[in-house]
PDB file of C-alpha atoms in Angstrom:
ATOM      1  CA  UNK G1294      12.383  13.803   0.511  1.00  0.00           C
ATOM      2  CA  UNK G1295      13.123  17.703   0.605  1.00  0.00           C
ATOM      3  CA  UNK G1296      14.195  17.370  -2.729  1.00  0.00           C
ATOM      4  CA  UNK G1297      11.147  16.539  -5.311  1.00  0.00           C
ATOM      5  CA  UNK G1298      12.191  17.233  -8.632  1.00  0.00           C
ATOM      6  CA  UNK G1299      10.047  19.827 -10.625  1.00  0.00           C
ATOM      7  CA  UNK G1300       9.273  17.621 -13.161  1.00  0.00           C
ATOM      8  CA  UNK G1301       8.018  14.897 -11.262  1.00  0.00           C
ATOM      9  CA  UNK G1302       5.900  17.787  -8.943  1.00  0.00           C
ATOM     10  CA  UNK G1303       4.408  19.207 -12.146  1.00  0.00           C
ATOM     11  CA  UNK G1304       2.812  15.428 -12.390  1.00  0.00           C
ATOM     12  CA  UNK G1305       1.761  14.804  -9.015  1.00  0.00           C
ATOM     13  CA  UNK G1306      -0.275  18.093  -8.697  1.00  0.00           C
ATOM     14  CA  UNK G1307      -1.838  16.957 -11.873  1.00  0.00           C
ATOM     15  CA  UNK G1308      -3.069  13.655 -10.126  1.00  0.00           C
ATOM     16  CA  UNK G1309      -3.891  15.415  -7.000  1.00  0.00           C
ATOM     17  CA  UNK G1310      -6.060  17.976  -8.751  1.00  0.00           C
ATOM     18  CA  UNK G1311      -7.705  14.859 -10.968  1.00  0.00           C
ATOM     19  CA  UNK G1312      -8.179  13.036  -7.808  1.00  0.00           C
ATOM     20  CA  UNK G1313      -9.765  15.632  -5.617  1.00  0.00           C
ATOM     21  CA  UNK G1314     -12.730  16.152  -7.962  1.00  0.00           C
ATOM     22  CA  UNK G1315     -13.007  12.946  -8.112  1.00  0.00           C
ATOM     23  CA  UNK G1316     -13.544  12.667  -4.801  1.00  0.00           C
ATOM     24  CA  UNK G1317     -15.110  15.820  -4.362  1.00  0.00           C
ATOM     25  CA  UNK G1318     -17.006  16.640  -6.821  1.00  0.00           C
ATOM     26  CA  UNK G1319     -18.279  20.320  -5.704  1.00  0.00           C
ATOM     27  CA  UNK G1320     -15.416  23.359  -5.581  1.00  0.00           C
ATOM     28  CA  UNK G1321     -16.450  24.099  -1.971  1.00  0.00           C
ATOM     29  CA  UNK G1322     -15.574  20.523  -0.873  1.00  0.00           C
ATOM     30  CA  UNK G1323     -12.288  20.570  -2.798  1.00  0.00           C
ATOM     31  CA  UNK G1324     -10.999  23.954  -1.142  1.00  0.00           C
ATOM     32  CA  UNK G1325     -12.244  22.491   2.295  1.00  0.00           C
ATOM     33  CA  UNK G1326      -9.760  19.781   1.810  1.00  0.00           C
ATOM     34  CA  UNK G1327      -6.836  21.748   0.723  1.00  0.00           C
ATOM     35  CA  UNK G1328      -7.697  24.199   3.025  1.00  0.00           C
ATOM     36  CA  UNK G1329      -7.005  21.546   5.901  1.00  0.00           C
ATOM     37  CA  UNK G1330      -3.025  21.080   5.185  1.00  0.00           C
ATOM     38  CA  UNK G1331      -2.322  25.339   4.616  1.00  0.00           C
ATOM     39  CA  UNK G1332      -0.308  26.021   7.878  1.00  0.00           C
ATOM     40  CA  UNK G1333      -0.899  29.837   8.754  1.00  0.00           C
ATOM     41  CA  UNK G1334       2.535  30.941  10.519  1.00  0.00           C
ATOM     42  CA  UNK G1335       1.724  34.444  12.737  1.00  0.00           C
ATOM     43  CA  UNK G1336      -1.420  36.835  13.365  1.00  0.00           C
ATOM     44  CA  UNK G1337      -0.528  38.527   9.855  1.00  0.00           C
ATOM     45  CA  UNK G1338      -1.500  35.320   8.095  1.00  0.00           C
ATOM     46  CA  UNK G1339       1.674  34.226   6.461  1.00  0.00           C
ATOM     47  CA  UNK G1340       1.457  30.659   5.600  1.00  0.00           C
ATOM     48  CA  UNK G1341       2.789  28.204   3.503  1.00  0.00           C
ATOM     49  CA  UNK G1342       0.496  28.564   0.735  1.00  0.00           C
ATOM     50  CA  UNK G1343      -2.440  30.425  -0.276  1.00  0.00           C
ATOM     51  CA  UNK G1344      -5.475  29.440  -1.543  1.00  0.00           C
ATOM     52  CA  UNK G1345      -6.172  31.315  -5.288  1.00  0.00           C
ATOM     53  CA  UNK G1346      -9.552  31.889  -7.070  1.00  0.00           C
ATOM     54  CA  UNK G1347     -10.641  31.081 -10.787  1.00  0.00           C
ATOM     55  CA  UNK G1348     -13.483  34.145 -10.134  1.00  0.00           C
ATOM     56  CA  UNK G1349     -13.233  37.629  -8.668  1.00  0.00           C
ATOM     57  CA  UNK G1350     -16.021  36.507  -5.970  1.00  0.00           C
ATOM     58  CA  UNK G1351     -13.313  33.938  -4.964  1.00  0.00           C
ATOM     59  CA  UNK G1352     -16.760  31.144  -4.963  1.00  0.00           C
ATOM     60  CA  UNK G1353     -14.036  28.789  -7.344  1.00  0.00           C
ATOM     61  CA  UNK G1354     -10.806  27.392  -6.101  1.00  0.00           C
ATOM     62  CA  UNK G1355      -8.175  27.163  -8.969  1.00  0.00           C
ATOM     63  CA  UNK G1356      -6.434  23.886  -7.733  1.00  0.00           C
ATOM     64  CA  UNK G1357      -4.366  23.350  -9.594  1.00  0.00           C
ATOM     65  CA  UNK G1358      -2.611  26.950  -8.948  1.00  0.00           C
ATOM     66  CA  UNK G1359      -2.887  26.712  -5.378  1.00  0.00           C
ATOM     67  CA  UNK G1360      -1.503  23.037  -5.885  1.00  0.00           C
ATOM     68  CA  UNK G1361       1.772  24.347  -7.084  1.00  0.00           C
ATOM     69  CA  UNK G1362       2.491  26.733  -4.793  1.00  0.00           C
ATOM     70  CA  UNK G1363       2.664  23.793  -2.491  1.00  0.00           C
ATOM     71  CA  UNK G1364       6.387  22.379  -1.091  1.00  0.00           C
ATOM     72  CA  UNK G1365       7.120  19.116  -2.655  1.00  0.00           C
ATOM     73  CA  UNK G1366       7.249  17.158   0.685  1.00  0.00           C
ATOM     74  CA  UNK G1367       4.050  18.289   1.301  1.00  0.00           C
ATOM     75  CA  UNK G1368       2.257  17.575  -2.196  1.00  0.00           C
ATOM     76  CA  UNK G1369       4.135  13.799  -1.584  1.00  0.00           C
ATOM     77  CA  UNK G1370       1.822  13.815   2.142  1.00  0.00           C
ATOM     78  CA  UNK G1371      -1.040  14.950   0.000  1.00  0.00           C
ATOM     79  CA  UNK G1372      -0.849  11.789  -2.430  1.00  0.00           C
ATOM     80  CA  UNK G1373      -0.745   9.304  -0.353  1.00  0.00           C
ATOM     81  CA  UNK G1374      -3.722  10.895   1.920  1.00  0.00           C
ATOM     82  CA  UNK G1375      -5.590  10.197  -1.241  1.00  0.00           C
ATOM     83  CA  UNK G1376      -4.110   6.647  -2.164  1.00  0.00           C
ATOM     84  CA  UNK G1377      -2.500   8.064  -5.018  1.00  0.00           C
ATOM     85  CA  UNK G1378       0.734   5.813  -6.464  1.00  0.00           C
ATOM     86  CA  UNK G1379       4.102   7.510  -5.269  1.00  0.00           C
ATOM     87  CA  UNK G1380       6.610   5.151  -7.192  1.00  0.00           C
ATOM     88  CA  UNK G1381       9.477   7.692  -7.273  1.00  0.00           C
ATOM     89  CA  UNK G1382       9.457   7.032  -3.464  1.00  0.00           C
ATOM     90  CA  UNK G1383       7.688   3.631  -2.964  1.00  0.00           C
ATOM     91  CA  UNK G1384       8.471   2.202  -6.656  1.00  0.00           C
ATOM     92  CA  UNK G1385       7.431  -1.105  -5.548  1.00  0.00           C
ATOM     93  CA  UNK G1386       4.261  -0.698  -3.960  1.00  0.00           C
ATOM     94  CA  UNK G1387       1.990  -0.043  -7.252  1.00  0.00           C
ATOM     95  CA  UNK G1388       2.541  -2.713  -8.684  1.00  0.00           C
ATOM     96  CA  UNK G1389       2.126  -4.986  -5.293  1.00  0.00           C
ATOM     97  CA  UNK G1390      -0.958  -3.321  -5.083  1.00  0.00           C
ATOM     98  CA  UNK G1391      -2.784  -4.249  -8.505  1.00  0.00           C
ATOM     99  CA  UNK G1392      -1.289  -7.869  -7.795  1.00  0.00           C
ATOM    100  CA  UNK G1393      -3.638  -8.127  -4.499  1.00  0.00           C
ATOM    101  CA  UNK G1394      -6.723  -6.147  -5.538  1.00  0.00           C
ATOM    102  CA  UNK G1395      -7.102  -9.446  -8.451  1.00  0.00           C
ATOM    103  CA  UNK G1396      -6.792 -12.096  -6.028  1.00  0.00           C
ATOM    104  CA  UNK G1397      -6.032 -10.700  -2.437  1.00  0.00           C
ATOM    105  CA  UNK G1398      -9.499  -8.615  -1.122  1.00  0.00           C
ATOM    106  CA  UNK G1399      -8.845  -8.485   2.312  1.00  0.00           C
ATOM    107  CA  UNK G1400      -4.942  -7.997   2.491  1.00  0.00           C
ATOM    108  CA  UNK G1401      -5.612  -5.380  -0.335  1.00  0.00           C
ATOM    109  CA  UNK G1402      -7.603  -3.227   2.022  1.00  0.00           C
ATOM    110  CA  UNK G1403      -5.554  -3.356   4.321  1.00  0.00           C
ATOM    111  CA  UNK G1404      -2.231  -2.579   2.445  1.00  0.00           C
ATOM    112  CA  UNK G1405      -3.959   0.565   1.293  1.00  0.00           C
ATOM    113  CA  UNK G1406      -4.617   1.697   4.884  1.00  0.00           C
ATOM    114  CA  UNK G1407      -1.047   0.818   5.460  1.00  0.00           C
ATOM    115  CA  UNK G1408      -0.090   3.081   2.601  1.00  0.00           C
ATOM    116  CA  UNK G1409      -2.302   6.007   3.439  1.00  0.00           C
ATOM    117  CA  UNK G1410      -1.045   6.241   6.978  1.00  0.00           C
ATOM    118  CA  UNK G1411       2.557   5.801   6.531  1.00  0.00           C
ATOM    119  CA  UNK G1412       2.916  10.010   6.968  1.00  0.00           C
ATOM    120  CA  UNK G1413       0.028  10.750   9.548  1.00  0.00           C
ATOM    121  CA  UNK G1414       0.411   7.118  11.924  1.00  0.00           C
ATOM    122  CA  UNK G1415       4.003   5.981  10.533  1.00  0.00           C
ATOM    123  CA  UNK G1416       3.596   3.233  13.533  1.00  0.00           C
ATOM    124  CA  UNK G1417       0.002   2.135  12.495  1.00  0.00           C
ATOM    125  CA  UNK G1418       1.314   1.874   9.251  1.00  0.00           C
ATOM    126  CA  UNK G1419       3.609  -0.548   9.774  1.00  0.00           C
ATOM    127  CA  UNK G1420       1.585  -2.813  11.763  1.00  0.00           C
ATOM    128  CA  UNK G1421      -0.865  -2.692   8.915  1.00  0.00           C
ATOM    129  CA  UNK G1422       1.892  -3.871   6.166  1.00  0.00           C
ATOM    130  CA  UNK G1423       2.497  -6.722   8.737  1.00  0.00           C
ATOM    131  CA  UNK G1424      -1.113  -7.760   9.026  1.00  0.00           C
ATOM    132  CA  UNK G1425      -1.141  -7.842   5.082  1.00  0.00           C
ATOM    133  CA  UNK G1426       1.507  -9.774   4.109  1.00  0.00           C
ATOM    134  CA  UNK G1427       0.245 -12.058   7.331  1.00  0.00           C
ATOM    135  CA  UNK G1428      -2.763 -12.223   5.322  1.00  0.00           C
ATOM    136  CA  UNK G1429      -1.034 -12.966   1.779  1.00  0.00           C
ATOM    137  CA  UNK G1430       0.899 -15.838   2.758  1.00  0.00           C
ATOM    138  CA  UNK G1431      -2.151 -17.347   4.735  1.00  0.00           C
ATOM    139  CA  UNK G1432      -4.076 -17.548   1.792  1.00  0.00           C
ATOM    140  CA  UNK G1433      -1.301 -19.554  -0.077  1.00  0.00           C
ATOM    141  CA  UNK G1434      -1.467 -21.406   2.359  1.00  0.00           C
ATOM    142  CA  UNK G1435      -4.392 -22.823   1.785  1.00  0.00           C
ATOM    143  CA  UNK G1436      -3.578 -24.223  -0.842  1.00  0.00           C
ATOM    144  CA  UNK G1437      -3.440 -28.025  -0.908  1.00  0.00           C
ATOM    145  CA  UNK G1438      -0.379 -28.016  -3.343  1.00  0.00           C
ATOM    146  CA  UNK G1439       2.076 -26.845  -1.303  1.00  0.00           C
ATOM    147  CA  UNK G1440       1.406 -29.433   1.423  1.00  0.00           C
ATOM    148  CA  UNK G1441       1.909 -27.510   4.542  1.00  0.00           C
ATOM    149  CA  UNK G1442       0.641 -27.875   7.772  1.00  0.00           C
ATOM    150  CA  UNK G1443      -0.273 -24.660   9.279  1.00  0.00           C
ATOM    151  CA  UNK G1444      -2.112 -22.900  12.344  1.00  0.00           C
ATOM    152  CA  UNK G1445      -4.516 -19.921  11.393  1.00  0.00           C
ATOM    153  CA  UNK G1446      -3.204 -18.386  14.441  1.00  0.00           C
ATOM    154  CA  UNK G1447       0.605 -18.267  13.063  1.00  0.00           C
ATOM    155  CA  UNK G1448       2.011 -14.721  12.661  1.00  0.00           C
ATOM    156  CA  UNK G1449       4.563 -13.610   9.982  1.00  0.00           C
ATOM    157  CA  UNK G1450       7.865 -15.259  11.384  1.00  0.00           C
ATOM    158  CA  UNK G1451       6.182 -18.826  11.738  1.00  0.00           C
ATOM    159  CA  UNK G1452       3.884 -17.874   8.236  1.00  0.00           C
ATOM    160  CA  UNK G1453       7.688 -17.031   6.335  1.00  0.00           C
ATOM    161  CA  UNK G1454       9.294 -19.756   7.377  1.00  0.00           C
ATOM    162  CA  UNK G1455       6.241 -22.256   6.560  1.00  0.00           C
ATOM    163  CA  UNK G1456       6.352 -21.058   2.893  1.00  0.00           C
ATOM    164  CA  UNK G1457      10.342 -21.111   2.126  1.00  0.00           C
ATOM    165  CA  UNK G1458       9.827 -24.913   3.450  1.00  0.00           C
ATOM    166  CA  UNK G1459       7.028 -25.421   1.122  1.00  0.00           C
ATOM    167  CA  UNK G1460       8.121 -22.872  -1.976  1.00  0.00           C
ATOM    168  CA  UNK G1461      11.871 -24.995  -1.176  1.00  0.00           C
ATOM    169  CA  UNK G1462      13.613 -21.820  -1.089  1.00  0.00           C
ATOM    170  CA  UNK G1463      16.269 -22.200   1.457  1.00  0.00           C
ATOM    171  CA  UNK G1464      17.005 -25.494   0.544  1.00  0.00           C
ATOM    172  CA  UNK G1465      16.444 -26.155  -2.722  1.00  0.00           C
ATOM    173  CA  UNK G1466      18.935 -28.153  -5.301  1.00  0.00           C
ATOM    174  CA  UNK G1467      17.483 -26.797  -8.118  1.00  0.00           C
ATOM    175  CA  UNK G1468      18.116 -22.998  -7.492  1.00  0.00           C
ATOM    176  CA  UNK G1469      21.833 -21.774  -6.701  1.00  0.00           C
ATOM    177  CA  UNK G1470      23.133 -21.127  -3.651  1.00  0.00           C
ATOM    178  CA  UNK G1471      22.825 -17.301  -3.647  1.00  0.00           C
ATOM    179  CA  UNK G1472      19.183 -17.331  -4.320  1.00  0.00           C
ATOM    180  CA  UNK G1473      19.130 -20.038  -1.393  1.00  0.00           C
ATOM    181  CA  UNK G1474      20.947 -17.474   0.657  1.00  0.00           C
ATOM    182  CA  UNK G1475      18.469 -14.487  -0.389  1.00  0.00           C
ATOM    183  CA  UNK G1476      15.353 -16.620   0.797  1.00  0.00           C
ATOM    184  CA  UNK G1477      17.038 -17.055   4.054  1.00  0.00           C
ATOM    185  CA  UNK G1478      17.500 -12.947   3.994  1.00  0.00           C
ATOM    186  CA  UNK G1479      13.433 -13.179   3.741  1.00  0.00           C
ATOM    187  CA  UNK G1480      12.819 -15.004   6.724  1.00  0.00           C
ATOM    188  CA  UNK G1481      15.306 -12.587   8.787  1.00  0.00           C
ATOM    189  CA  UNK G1482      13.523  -9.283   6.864  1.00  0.00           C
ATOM    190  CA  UNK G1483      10.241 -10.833   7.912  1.00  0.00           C
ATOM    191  CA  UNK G1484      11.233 -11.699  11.590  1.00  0.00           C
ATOM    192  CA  UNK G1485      12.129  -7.946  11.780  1.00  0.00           C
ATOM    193  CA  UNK G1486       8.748  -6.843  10.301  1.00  0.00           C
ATOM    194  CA  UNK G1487       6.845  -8.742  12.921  1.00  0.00           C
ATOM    195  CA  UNK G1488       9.451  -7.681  16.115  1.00  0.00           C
ATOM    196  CA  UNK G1489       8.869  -3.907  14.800  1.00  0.00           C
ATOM    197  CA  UNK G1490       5.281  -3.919  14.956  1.00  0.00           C
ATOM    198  CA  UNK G1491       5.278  -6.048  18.428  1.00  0.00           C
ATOM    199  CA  UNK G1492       7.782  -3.814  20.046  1.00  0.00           C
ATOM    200  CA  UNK G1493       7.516  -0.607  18.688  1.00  0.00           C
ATOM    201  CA  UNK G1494       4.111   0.009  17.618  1.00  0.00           C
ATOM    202  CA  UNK G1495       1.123   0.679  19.421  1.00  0.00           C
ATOM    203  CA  UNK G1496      -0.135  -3.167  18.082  1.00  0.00           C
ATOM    204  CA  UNK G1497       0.387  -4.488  21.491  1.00  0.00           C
ATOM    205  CA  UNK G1498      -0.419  -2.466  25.135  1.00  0.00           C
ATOM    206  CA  UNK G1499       2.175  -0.379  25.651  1.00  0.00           C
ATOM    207  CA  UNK G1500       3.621   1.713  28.336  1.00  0.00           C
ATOM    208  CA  UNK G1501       4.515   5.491  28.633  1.00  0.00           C
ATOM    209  CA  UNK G1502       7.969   4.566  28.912  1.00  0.00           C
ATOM    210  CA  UNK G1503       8.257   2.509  25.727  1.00  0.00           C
ATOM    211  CA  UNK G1504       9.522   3.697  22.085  1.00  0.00           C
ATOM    212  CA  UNK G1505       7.079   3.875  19.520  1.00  0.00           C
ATOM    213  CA  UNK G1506       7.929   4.584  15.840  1.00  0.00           C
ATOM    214  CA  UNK G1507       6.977   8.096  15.246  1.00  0.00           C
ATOM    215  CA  UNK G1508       9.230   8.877  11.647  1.00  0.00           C
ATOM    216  CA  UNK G1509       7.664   8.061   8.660  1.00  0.00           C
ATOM    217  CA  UNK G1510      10.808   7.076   6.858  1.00  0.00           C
ATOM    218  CA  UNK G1511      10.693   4.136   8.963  1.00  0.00           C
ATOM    219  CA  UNK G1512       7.377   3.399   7.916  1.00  0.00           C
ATOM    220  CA  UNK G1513       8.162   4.006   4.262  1.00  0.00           C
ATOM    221  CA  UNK G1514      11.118   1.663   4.905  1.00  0.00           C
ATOM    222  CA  UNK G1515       8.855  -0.926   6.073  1.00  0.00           C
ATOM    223  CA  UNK G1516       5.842  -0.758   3.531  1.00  0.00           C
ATOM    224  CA  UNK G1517       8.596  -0.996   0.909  1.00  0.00           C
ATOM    225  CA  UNK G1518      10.176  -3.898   2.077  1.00  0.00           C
ATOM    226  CA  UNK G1519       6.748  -5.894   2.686  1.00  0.00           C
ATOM    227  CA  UNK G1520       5.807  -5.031  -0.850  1.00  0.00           C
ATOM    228  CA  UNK G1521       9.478  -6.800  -2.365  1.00  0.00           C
ATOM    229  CA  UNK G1522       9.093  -9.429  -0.151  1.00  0.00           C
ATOM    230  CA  UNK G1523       5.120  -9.783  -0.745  1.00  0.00           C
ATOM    231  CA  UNK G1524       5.885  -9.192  -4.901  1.00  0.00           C
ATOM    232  CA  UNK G1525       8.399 -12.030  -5.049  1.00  0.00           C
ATOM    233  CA  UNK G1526       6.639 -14.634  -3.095  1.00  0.00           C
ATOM    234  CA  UNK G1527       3.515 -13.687  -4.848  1.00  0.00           C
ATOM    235  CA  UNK G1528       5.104 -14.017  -8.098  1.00  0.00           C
ATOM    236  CA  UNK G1529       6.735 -16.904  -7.543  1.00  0.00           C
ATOM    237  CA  UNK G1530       3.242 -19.306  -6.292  1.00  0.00           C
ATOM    238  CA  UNK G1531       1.494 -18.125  -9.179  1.00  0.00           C
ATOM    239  CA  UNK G1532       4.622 -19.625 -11.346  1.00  0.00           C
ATOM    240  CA  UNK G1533       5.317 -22.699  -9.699  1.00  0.00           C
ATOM    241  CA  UNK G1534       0.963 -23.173  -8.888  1.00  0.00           C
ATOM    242  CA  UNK G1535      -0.625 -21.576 -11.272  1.00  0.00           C
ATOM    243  CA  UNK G1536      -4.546 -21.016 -10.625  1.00  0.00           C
ATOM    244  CA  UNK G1537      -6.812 -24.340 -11.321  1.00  0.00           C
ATOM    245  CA  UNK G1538      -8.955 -23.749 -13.724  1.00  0.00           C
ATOM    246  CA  UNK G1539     -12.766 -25.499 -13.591  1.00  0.00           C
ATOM    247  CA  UNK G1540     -12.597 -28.165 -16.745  1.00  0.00           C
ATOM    248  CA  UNK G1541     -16.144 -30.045 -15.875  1.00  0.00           C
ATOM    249  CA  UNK G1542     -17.599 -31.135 -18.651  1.00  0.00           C
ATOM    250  CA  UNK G1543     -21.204 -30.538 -19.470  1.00  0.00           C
ATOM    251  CA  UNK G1544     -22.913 -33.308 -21.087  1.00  0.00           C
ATOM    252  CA  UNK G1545     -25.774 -31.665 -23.969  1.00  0.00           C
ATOM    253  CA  UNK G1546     -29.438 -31.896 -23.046  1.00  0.00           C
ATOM    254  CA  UNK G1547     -32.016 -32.460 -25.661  1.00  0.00           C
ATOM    255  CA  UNK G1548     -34.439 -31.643 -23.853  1.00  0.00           C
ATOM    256  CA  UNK G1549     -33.037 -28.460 -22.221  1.00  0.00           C
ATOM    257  CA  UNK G1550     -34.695 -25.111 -23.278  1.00  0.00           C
ATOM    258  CA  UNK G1551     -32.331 -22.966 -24.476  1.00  0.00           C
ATOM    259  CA  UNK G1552     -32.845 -19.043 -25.675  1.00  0.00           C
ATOM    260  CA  UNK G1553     -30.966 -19.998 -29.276  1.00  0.00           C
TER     261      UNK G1553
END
């Protein structure tokens, strides 16, 4: 992540600048923000950036300037603060997210906070990426197609395995072997989603003594992996059960009063 190509920097200050004012709206706000990740080094005020002015009163912060005097690691931290997409580094997650906000509400809100947090609480993060595909496969589900028998209290290992059974994944004659063998790679990526956040997150109590996941390449690791695993299964219910549409038939009344 040290290495952030120019190119790609020149565009994410441009959506960080968009999105602060946005957000913002007033200079004073904006600079308040940026001001908040400027790390002053020693008593002479060396730091590693500076804020610059658009006016000699130095009332108006020019953004965008100070924006690219900004380290690339830092302007990626910066992005996802503000829920911007990052797909040069998490190319799977914005589209995963736009599949959720149509249908998904509640996982969708809570894959964002996942996102947000994987540089500030990498272990948070990943207990929130958990929760949401927990959520995602729950509300499949649900659905009376697939036939399933489940218990609302299930978590992700028990939720997984539920829907290979009922999607026929694993055991499927009608899809080859090495797809068969992929879907069974799901259930172990899965099982390790749900044994990270119970055993090395601060999901469960916890003691001084035990390891929590503290890098956020970890949690990037993680978030990416529950948004190809969420993507596929996603994609693949709405295939095989595709939404039932409301054909009721309304019968004409005479006697109705209609505007036309």
């Amino acid at each position: 992540m040290d290495k952030i190509s120019p190119k790609y920097q020149m565009k994410i200050v441009q959506n960080i600048n968009d999105k602060l004012y946005e957000l913002f709206k007033s200079y004073d706000d904006v600079e308040a923000y940026i001001e908040k990740w400027r790390e002053v080094y020693d008593d002479f005020g060396n730091a590693n950036f500076y804020i610059q002015y658009k006016d000699e009163e130095r009332k108006k912060i020019d953004s965008k300037k100070t924006l690219h005097q900004v380290d690339g690691e830092t302007l990626l931290k910066i992005a996802i603060d503000l829920g911007l997409e990052t797909p040069d580094f998490i190319p799977s997650v914005p589209t995963f997210k736009n599949e959720l906000k149509s249908s998904y509400e509640t996982a969708a809100q809570t894959f964002d906070k996942a996102f947000c947090n994987v540089e500030k609480d990498p272990n948070l993060a990943i207990g929130l990426a958990n929760s949401a595909l927990e959520s995602i496969l729950k509300e499949m589900l649900k659905d009376e197609r697939l036939q399933i028998q489940y218990d609302s209290r299930d978590t992700l290992s028990k939720l997984i395995k539920n829907i290979c059974k009922a999607f026929r994944l694993n055991n499927g004659d009608s899809l080859p072997q090495e797809v068969q063998t992929i879907a069974k790679s799901l259930i172990a990526c899965s099982n390790a989603i749900e044994d990270l956040r119970s055993t090395k997150t601060e999901m469960h109590g916890k003691t001084q003594d035990d390891f929590i996941i503290k890098d956020p390449m970890c949690a990037y690791f993680v978030v990416n992996a529950v948004s190809t695993v969420g993507l596929f299964l996603l994609n693949y219910y709405m295939g095989k059960y595709p939404r039932q549409v409301n054909n009721a038939r309304y019968e004409f009344d005479p006697d109705d009063d209609l505007p036309f």
